[in-house]
Structures are given as structure tokens and as C-alpha cells.
Short mmCIF file of C-alpha atoms in Angstrom, two decimals:
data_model
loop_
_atom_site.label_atom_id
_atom_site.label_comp_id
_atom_site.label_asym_id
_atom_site.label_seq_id
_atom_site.Cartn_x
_atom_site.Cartn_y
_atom_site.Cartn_z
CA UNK A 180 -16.88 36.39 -10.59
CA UNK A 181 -17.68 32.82 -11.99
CA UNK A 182 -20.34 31.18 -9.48
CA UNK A 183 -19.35 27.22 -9.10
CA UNK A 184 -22.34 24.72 -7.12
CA UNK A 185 -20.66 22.92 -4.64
CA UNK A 186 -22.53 19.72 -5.98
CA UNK A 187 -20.61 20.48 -9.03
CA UNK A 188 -16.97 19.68 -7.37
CA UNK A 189 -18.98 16.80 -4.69
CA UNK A 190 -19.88 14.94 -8.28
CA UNK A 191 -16.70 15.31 -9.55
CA UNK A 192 -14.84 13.89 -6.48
CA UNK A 193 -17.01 11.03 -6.59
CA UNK A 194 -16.34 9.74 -10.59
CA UNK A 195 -12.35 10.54 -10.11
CA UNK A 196 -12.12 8.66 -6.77
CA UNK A 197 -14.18 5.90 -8.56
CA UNK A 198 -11.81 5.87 -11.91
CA UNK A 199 -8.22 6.46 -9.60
CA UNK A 200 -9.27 2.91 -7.78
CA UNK A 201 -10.07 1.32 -11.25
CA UNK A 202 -8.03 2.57 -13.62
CA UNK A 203 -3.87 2.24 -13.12
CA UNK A 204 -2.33 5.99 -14.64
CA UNK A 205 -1.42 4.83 -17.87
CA UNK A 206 1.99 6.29 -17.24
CA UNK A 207 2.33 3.90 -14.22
CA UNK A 208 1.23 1.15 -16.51
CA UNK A 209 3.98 1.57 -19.19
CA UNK A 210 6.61 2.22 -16.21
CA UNK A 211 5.68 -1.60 -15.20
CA UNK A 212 5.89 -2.36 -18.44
CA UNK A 213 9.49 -0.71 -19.01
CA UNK A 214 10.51 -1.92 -15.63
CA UNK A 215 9.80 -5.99 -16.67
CA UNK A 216 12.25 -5.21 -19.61
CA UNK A 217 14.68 -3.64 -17.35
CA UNK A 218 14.28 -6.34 -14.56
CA UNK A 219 17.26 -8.96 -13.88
CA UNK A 220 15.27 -11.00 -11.47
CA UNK A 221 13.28 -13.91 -13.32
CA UNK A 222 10.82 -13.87 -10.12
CA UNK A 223 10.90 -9.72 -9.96
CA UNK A 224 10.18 -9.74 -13.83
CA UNK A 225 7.30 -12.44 -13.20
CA UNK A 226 6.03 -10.51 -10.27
CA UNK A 227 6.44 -6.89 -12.39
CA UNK A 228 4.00 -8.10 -15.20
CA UNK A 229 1.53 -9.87 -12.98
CA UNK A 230 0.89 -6.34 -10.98
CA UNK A 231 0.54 -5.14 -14.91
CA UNK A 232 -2.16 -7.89 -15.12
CA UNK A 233 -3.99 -7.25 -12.16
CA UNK A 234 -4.52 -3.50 -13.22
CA UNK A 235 -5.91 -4.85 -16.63
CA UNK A 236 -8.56 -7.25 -14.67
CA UNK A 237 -9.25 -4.07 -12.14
CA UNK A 238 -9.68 -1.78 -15.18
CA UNK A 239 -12.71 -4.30 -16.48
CA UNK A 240 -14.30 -2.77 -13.36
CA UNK A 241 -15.46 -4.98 -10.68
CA UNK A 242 -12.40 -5.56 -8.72
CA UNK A 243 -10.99 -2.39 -7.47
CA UNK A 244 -6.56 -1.78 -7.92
CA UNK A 245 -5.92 -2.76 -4.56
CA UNK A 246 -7.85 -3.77 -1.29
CA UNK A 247 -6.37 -0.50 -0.03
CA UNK A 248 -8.53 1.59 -1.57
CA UNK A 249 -6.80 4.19 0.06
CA UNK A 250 -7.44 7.56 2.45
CA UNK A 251 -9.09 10.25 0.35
CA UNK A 252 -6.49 12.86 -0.30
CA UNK A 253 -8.04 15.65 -2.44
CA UNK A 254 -5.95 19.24 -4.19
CA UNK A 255 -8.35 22.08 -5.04
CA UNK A 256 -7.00 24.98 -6.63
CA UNK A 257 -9.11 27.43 -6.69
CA UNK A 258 -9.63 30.62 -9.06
CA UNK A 259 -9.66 33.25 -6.95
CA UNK A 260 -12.80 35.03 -9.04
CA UNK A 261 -14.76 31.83 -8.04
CA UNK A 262 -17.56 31.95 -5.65
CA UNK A 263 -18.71 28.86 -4.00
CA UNK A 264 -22.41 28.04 -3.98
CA UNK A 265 -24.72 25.97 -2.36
CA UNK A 266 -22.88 24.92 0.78
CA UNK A 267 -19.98 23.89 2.33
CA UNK A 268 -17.21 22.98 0.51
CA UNK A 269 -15.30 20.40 2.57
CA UNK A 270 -18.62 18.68 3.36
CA UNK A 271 -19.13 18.62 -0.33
CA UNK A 272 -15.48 17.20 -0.99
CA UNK A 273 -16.76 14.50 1.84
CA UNK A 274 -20.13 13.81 0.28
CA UNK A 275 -17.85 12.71 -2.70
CA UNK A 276 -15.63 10.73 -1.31
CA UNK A 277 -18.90 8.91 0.60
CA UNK A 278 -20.50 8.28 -2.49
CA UNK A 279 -17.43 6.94 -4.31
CA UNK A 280 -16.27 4.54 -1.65
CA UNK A 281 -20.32 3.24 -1.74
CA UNK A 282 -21.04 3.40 -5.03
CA UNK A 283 -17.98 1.77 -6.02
CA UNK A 284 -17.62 -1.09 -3.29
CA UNK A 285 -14.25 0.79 -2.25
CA UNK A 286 -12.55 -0.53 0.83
CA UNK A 287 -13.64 2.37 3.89
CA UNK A 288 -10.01 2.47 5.84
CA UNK A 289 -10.39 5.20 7.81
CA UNK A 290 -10.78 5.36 11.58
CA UNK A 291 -12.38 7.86 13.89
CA UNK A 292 -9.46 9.10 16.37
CA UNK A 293 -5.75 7.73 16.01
CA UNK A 294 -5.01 6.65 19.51
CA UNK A 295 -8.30 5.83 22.06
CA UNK A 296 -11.23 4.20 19.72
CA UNK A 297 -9.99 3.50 16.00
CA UNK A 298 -13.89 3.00 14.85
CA UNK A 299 -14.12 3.26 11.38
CA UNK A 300 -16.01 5.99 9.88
CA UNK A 301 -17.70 3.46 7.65
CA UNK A 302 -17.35 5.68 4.97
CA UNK A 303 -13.92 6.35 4.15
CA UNK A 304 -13.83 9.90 5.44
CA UNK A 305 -12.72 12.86 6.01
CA UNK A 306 -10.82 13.44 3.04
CA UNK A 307 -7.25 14.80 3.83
CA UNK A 308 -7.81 18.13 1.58
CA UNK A 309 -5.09 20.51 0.37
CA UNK A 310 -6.65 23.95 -0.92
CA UNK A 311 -4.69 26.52 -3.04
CA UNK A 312 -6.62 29.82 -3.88
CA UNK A 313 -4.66 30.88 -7.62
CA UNK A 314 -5.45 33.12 -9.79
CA UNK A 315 -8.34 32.75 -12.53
CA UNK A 316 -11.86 31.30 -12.42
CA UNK A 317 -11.54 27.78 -12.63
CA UNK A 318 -11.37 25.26 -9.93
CA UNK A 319 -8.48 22.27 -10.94
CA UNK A 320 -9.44 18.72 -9.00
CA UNK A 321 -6.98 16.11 -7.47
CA UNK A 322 -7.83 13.14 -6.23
CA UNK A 323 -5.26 10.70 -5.18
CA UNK A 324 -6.36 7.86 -2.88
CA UNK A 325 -3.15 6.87 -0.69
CA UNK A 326 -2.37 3.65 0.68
CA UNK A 327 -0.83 3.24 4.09
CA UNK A 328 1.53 -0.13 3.44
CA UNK A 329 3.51 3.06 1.91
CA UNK A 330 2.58 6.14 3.83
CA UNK A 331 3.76 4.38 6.92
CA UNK A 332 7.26 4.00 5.35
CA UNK A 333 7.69 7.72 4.54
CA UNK A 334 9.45 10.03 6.34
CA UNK A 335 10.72 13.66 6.97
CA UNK A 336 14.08 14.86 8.37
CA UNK A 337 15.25 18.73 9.07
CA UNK A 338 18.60 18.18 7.97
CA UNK A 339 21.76 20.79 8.82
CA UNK A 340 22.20 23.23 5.21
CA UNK A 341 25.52 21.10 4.72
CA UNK A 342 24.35 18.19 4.77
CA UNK A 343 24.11 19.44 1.42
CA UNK A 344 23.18 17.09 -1.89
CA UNK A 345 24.54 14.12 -0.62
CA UNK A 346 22.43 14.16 2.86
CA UNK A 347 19.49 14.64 0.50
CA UNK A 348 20.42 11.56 -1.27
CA UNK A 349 20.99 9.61 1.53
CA UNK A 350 18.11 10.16 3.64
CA UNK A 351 15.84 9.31 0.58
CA UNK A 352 17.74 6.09 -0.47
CA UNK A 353 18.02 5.54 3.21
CA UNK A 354 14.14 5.95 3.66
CA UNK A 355 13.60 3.27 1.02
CA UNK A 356 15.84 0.80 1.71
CA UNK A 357 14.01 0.73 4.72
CA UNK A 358 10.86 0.52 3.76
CA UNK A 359 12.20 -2.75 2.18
CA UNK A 360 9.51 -4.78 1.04
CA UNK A 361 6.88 -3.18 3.22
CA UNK A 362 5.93 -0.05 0.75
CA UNK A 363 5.04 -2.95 -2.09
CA UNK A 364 7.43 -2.14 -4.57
CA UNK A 365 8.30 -0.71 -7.45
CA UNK A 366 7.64 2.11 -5.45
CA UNK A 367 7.39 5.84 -6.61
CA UNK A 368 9.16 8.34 -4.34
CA UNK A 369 8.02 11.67 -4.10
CA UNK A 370 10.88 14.05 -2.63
CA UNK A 371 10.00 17.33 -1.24
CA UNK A 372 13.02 19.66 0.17
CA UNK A 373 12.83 22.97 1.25
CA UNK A 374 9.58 24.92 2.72
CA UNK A 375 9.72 24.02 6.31
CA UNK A 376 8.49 21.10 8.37
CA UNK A 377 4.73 20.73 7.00
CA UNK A 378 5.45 22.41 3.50
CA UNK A 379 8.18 19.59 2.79
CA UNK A 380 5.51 16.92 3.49
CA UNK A 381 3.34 18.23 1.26
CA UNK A 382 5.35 19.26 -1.27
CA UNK A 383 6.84 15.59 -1.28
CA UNK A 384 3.26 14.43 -1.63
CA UNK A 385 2.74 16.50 -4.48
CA UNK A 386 5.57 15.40 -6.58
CA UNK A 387 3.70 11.84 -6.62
CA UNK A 388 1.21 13.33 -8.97
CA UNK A 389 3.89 14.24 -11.34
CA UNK A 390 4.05 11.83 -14.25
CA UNK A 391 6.66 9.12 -14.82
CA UNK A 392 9.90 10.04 -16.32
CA UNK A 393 9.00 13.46 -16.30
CA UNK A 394 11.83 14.95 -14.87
CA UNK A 395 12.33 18.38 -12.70
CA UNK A 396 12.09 21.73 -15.11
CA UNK A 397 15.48 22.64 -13.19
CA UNK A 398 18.46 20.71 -14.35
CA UNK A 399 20.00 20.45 -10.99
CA UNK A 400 17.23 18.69 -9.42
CA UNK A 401 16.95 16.59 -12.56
CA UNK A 402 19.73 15.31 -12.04
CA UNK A 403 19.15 14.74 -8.01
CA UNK A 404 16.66 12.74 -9.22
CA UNK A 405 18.35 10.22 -11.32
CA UNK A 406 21.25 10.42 -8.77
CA UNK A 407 18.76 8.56 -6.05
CA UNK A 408 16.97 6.66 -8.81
CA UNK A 409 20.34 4.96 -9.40
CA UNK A 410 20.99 4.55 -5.36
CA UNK A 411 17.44 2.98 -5.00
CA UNK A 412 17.90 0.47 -7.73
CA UNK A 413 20.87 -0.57 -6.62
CA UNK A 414 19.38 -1.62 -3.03
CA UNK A 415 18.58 -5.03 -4.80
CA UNK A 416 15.29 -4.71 -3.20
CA UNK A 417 13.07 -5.71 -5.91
CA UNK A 418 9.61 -6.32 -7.06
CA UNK A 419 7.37 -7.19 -3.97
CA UNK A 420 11.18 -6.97 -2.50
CA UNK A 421 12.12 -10.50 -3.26
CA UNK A 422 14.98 -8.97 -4.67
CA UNK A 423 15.49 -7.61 -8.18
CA UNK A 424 17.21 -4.48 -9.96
CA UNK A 425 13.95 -2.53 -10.28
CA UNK A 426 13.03 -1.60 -6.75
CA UNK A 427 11.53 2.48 -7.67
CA UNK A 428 9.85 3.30 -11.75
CA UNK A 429 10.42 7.15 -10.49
CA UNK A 430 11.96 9.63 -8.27
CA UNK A 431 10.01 13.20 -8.39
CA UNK A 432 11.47 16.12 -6.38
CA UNK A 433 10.17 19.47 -6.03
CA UNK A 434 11.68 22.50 -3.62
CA UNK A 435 11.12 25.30 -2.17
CA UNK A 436 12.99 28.18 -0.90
CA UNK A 437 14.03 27.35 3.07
CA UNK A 438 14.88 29.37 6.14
CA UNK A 439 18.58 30.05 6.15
CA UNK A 440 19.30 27.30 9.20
CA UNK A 441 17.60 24.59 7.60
CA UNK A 442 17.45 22.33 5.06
CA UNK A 443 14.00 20.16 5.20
CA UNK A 444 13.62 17.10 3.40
CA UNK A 445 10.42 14.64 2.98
CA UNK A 446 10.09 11.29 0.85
CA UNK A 447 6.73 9.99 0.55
CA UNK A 448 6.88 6.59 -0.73
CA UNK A 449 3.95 5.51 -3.32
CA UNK A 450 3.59 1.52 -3.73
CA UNK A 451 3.36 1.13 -7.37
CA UNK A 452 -0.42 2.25 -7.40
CA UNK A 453 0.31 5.48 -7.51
CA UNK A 454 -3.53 6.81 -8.25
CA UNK A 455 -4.25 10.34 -8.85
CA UNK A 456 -6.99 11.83 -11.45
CA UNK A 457 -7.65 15.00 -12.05
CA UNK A 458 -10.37 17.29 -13.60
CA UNK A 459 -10.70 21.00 -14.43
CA UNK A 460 -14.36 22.62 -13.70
CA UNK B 229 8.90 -19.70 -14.23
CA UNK B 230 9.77 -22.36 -12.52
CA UNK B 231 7.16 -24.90 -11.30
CA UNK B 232 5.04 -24.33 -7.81
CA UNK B 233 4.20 -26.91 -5.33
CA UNK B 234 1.17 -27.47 -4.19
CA UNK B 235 -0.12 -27.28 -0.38
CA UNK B 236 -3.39 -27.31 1.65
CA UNK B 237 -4.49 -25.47 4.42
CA UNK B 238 -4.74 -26.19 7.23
CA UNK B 239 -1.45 -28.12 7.83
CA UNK B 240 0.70 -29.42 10.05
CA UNK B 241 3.96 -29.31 11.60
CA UNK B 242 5.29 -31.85 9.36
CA UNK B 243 4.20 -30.62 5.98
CA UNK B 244 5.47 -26.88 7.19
CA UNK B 245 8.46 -28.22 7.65
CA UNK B 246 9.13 -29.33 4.13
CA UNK B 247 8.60 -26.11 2.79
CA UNK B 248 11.63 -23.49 2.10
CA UNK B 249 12.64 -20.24 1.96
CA UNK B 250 11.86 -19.31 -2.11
CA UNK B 251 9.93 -22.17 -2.84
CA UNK B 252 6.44 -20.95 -4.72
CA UNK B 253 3.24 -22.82 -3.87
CA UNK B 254 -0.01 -23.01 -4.51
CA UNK B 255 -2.19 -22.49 -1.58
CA UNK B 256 -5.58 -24.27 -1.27
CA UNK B 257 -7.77 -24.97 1.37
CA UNK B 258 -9.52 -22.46 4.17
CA UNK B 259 -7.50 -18.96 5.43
CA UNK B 260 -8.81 -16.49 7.47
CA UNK B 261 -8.10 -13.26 7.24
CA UNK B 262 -7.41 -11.16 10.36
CA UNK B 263 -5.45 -7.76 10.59
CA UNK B 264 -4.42 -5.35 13.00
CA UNK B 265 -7.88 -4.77 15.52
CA UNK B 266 -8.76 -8.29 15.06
CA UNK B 267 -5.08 -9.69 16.07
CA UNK B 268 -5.65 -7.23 19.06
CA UNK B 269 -8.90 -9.25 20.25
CA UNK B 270 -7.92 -12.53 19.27
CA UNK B 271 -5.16 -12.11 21.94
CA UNK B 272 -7.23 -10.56 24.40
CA UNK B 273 -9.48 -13.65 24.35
CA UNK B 274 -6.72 -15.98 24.66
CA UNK B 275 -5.00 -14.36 27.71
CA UNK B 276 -8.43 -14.38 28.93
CA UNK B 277 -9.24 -18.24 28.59
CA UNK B 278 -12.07 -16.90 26.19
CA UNK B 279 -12.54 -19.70 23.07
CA UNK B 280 -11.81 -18.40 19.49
CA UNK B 281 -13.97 -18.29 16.48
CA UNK B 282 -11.36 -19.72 14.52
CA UNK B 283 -9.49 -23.04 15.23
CA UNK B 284 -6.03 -22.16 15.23
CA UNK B 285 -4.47 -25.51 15.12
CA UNK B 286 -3.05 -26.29 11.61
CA UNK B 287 -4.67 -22.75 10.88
CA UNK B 288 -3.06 -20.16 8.43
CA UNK B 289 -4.08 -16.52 9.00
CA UNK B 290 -3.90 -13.90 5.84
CA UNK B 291 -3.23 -10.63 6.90
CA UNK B 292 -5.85 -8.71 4.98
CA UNK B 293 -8.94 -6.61 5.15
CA UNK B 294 -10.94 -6.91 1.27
CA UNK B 295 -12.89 -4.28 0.07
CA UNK B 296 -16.38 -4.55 -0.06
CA UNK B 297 -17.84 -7.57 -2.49
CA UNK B 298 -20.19 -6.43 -5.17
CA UNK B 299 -23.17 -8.24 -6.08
CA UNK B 300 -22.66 -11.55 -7.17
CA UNK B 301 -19.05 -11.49 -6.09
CA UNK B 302 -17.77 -13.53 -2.96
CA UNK B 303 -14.93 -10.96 -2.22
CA UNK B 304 -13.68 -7.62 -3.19
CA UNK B 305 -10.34 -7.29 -3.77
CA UNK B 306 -8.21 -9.01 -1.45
CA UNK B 307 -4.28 -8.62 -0.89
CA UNK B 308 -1.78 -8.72 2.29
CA UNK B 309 -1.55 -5.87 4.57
CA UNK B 310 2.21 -5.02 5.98
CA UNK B 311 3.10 -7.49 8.29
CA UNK B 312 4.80 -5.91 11.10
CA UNK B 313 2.25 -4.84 12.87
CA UNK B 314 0.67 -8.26 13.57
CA UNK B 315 4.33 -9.17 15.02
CA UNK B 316 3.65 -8.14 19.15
CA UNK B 317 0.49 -10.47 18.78
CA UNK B 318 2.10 -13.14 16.77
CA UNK B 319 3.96 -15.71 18.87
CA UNK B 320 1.05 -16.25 21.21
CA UNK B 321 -1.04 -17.50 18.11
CA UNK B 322 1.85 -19.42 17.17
CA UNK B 323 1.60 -20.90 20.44
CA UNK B 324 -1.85 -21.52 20.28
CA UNK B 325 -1.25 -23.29 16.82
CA UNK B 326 -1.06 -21.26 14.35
CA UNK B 327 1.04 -22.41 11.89
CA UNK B 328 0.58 -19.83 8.69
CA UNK B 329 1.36 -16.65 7.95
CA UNK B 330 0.09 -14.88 4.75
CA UNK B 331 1.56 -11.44 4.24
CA UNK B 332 3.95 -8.85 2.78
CA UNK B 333 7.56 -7.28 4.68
CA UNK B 334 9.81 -8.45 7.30
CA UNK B 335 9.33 -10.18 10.99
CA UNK B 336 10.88 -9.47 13.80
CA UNK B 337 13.23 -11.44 15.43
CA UNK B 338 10.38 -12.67 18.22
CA UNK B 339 8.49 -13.81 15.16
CA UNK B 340 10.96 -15.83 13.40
CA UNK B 341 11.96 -17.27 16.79
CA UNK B 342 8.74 -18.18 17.78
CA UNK B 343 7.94 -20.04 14.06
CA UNK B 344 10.93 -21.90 14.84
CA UNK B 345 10.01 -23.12 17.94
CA UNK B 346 6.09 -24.15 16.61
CA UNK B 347 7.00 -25.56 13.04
CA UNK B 348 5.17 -22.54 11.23
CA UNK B 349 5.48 -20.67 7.76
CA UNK B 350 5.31 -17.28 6.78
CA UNK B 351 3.97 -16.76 2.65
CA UNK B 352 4.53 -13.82 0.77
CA UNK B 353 2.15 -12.84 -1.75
CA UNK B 354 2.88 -9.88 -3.72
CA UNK B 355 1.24 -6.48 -2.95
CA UNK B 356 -0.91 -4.89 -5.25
CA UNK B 357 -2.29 -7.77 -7.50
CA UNK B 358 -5.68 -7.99 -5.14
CA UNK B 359 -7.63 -7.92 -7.56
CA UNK B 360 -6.27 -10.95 -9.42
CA UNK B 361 -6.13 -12.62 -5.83
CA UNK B 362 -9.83 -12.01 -5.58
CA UNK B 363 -10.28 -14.56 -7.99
CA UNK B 364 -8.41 -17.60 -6.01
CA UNK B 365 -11.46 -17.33 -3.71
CA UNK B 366 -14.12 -19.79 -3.60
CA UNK B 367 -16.30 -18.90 -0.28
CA UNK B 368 -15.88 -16.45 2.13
CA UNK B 369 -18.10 -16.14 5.26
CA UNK B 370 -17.71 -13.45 8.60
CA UNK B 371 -16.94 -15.57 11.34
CA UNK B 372 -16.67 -13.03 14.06
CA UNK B 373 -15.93 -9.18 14.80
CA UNK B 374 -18.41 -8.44 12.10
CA UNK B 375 -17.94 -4.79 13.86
CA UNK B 376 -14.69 -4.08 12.39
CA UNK B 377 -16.07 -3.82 9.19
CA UNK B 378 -13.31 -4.47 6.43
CA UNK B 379 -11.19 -5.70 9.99
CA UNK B 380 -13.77 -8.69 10.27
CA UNK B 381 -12.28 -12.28 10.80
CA UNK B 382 -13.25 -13.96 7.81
CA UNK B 383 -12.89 -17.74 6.85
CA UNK B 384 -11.81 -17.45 2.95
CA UNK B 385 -11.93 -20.72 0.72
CA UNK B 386 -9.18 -20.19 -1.43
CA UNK B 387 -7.73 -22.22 -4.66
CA UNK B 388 -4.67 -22.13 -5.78
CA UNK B 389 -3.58 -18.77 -4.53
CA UNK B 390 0.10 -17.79 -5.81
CA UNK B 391 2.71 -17.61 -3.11
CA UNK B 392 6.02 -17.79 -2.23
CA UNK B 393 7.58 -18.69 1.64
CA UNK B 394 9.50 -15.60 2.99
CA UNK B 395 10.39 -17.33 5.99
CA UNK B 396 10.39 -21.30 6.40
CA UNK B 397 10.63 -22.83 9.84
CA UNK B 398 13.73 -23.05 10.15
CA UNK B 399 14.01 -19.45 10.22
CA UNK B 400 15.40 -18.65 6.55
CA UNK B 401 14.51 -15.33 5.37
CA UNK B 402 13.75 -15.05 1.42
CA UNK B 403 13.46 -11.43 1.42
CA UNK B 404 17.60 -10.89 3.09
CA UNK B 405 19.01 -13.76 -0.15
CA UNK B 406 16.91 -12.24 -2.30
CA UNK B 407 18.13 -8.62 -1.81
CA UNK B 408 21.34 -9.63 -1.01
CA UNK B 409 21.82 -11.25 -4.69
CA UNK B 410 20.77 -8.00 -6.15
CA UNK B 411 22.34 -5.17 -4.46
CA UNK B 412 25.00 -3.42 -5.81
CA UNK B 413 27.59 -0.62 -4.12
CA UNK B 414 27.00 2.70 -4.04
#
């Protein structure tokens, strides 16, 4: 049995919450890159290597990414040999998050209840936290601030089992063209099918922290994902959506096995910020 | 690139009607910025015969809540917000005088009717670069609902901040030629 400090994992929310609103994923940077080259759009390209810009003049560190600084979504998996000391873990996670947003003059977005009196927490949380126990001693650290011009444009449908690949396809593509220019493209789409009606969201959530261009391990899925890669890009959408041939840098899908009547399927659209750091304690 | 025009808020009727749908300007002069909550209480004043912090004749509103400004800076970050969900609020500005629009996405149809009607422009500027926006800004100052925190009305002093019109006042939409020119079948 390893014995972890909860101050250990607070401190290291804080510093990758304070480096994902600096520092652009330098996989993100070179799809921005790639996607300039690719661009047919004069304006689109022009738009495509000003967003590169901006994440050079964020990276210098006084201006964060994006004014959305984002709601605090945090992954812990932890080693089931670990114990946690010193306190409570998700007020640790929070005390992390409060810290960062302070320390780092990070935009606090988050309001108290949803419908009656939307008063902002003034300090950016709770976190939204997703906790895996696996096996081992370690404890592995996400954080991945999310902004909402996206999250608002994502959505989930249960689709019938033969709706099959296609009704995949076309509820993502679907999804994006409607997001339009709302989601501030390029976007990255993170596809989740499978699982059931919360496990899809949060497996589509997941696949944003998958690097660029890295596709699916299975072949099939691989392949589902440069299917709607293709579909998206030829929307016409665009850079900031004033049209343009390079509307998503990446489509990420992971599954899981389903119920035998259903066939879930999530896409949570990422503007082209897509910030996640992680750490291993 | 091709070259931008210049214009200075706030304007009127006149000079938004010379702009169009694609053009890129340059955008000097004062904005405020107002979002979602304080859209909700500007309106609520105005049905209510209350007076306004804000002038909105000539004004241009930027839909957009900065982050926090560090010491020494006048502004965080500072980029539009989706503009959507200002839309239910927006033609009684426009009626009040409002005639710009600083944000990202698509109107509705009320919208677009209603900037029609008042002479009034709706700028685009691209999401994400906030941080390169930040610099455009010369003074900024709370001017009311200091409560909201990141939600406050602000009066920004901006120079030469990049935008392009998404909607002129005649109604064009930039976004629909723009995607239409790009998209391909299936």
C-alpha cells in the first residue's frame, strides 16, 4: 500500500490547470499548422495561422488561450494499492482548481445552480471529476479545462442497432454541421458509441484527450474515423466558419460494448483549444 | 490578405450602412462588452423605464466576458462568446439604438430582421485568438453589474481590433456564402 497526501494531487491540479490555459498541446499546434497548408480558403488559411499566433503570445504567459478558461474537468485513475491521506480528495481536486484559476488570473465561469440563481462561484468550481480505481499504485492526473461555445454544441443520441455505421456517421457530421460556426472551429470531435446513455458521454469526452492523428488501435473504427473526418470537411464550414475546407484537425472515437437494443452514440465537440495535461504521481 | 477598412465606434446608421457582408475592418473607438446575465438586466431596465449605464445610441456591444487582468494589464484575455443566446434580448437594444454587434455564430431570423429595420451590423471576430485581441485594448473600466464578475458591463477602448461583418444591414449573411462556396457532396 503506497500512501499518497492529498496536497500532493491538490498541487498538481493547480500547475496542470495553470499550463493547459497557457500552453496550446503541441499536437494541436502542428494540426493548425498542417491545417493552414491544407486550407483552400485565403481568409480560413489567414484565420488558421492567426489562432497559431495567439497560442504563441498566450504561451509567453500573461494572456491566458482563451477568455474561456474553461469548467474544470479532472480524470484520476487511481492505483488501487493507494491510500489517500490527509483529507478529502474532491475538496483537494477543488482546492486546485481554486488556486489555479487565482493564481493564474483564469476566467471563473462557473455558476452556482443551472436554473434559479446562476451566481458564480467566484472560483471556478466544482471541478466536474471522473475517478477510475485501476490496478497498481500510482495515481495518473487529467486536467482538461472545457469551454462551453463547444460543449453546448455536443450532443448524444440512442440510436436503433441498424442504424448501423452510417447512422453513426451521420449523427456526428450532422452534430457538427450544426454547430456551424458556434463551436469555434477547427473543431476536434470526440465520438463515443456504445456503453449506455452516461458512459457514451463520457467516453466521447475522453477521446478528446487522445492526440491528433492518432488513430483508433482497431482498424474498423480507424477507419470510422476518417470516414466522418472526410464528411466534416466537406461541410465547407471553415475556420471561425467563414467557410473553408478545414472545418475539424481530428475525429477520435472510442466504444464500448452496448446492451443488445441499443446503439448509443455521443460527439463532444472541442473548439480548437483542445487543453488537457496530464501528470503521473 | 486583402486590405481592411477602417471604422469607429460608436456609429451611425449611415456609416453601418456602407458596410457589407465579408468586408474586414478595423474597429476603433469604445465597445462594451455585455453577455448573457447582463443582456438579461439591460432589458429588464428598459421594459422598466429604468436608464442604462451605457448609451446605446450609435453603441456597439461585444459579446464577451475577459478573464481576469493581471497586474499592469488593462484586460485579460478577451474574445466573443456564442451569439445566440443574446438573440431573445437583441431587437429591443436594437430598438433602443444599438447599432453593433461583436460576436461569433449565427442570428436568428428576429435578429437579422430587427438589424434591418434599425440600420445595425453584426462583426465576427474569430474565436480563440483572445489573447491576441487583448492587445487591441487601450482602457477598460466596469461601468455597471460589477456583481457578475467576468459578466460585468464593461466600456473597452479598443484600436484597431480585426473583424469581419457576418451580417450587414441589409440582412446578408457571410457565414451561409461563405460555407456555401466550400461545401462539397457527400
Amino acid at each position: 500500500m503506497r500512501e499518497i497526501h492529498v496536497s500532493v494531487i491538490r498541487d498538481e491540479v493547480k500547475r496542470l490547470f495553470l499550463e493547459a490555459a497557457y500552453v496550446l498541446p503541441s499536437d494541436v499546434k502542428e494540426g493548425l499548422i498542417q491545417g493552414a497548408r491544407d486550407e483552400a480558403s485565403d481568409l480560413a488559411r489567414s484565420v488558421l495561422r492567426t489562432i497559431a499566433e495567439n497560442s504563441t503570445v498566450a504561451a509567453e504567459g500573461a494572456f491566458p488561450l482563451c477568455q474561456d478558461c474553461g469548467m474544470a474537468v479532472v480524470f484520476l485513475d487511481i492505483g488501487q494499492d493507494v491510500r489517500l491521506a490527509g483529507g478529502d480528495l474532491t475538496s483537494a481536486v477543488d482546492e486546485g482548481v481554486r488556486r489555479a484559476y487565482k493564481e493564474g488570473y483564469l476566467r471563473n465561469s462557473v455558476v452556482s445552480d443551472p436554473v434559479f440563481e446562476r451566481r458564480n462561484t467566484g472560483d471556478n468550481t466544482p471541478a466536474v471529476l471522473h475517478v477510475r480505481i485501476v490496478p497498481g499504485e500510482r495515481v495518473h492526473i487529467t486536467a482538461a479545462p472545457k469551454g462551453f461555445g463547444s460543449e453546448n454544441m455536443s450532443a448524444v443520441a440512442m440510436l436503433s442497432p441498424a442504424s448501423g455505421r452510417e447512422g453513426v456517421i451521420d449523427f456526428v457530421v450532422e452534430t457538427v454541421r450544426l454547430a456551424g460556426p458556434n463551436a469555434c472551429p477547427p473543431v476536434v470531435v470526440g465520438v463515443g458509441v456504445g456503453s449506455d446513455f452516461e458512459g457514451v458521454a463520457a467516453l466521447a469526452k475522453r477521446a478528446l484527450l487522445r492526440p491528433l492523428g492518432e488513430p483508433n488501435l482497431d482498424e474498423r473504427y480507424a477507419d470510422l474515423e476518417r470516414e466522418i473526418l472526410r464528411r466534416i470537411n466537406a461541410l465547407g464550414i471553415g475556420a471561425a466558419g467563414y467557410g473553408g475546407t478545414v472545418t475539424a484537425l481530428s475525429v477520435h472515437a472510442e466504444w464500448a460494448p452496448t446492451h443488445i437494443a441499443g446503439l448509443p452514440v455521443a460527439a463532444n465537440i472541442c473548439c480548437h483549444a483542445n487543453r488537457h495535461v496530464s501528470a503521473t504521481v | 490578405m486583402d486590405s481592411c477598412g477602417r471604422i469607429s465606434a460608436p456609429f451611425s446608421g449611415a456609416e453601418a450602412s456602407l458596410l457589407r457582408a465579408g468586408d474586414r475592418v478595423l474597429l476603433s473607438g469604445v465597445v462594451y462588452t455585455a453577455r448573457d446575465a447582463a443582456h438579461k438586466r439591460m432589458v429588464e431596465a428598459l421594459r422598466e423605464g429604468q436608464p442604462l449605464a451605457v448609451d446605446l445610441r450609435g453603441a456597439v456591444l461585444f459579446y464577451a466576458g475577459p478573464s481576469p487582468a493581471r497586474p499592469g494589464n488593462l484586460v485579460g484575455s478577451v474574445g466573443p462568446t456564442t451569439s445566440y443566446r443574446m438573440d431573445p434580448y437583441t431587437p429591443e437594444l436594437l430598438d433602443a439604438g444599438l447599432k453593433g454587434m461583436i460576436g461569433k455564430g449565427e442570428r436568428s431570423d428576429a435578429v437579422v430582421t430587427s438589424m434591418i429595420k434599425n440600420g445595425a451590423v453584426y462583426f465576427g471576430a474569430a474565436g480563440g485568438i483572445a489573447a491576441l485581441l487583448a492587445r487591441t485594448v487601450t482602457s477598460s473600466k466596469v461601468l455597471d453589474y460589477e456583481d457578475l464578475g467576468p459578466e460585468a458591463l464593461r466600456e473597452l477602448v479598443v484600436r484597431d481590433m480585426p473583424l469581419v461583418v457576418l451580417i450587414d444591414a441589409m440582412g446578408r449573411d457571410m457565414y451561409r456564402e461563405g460555407t456555401a462556396r466550400y461545401r462539397r457532396e457527400g
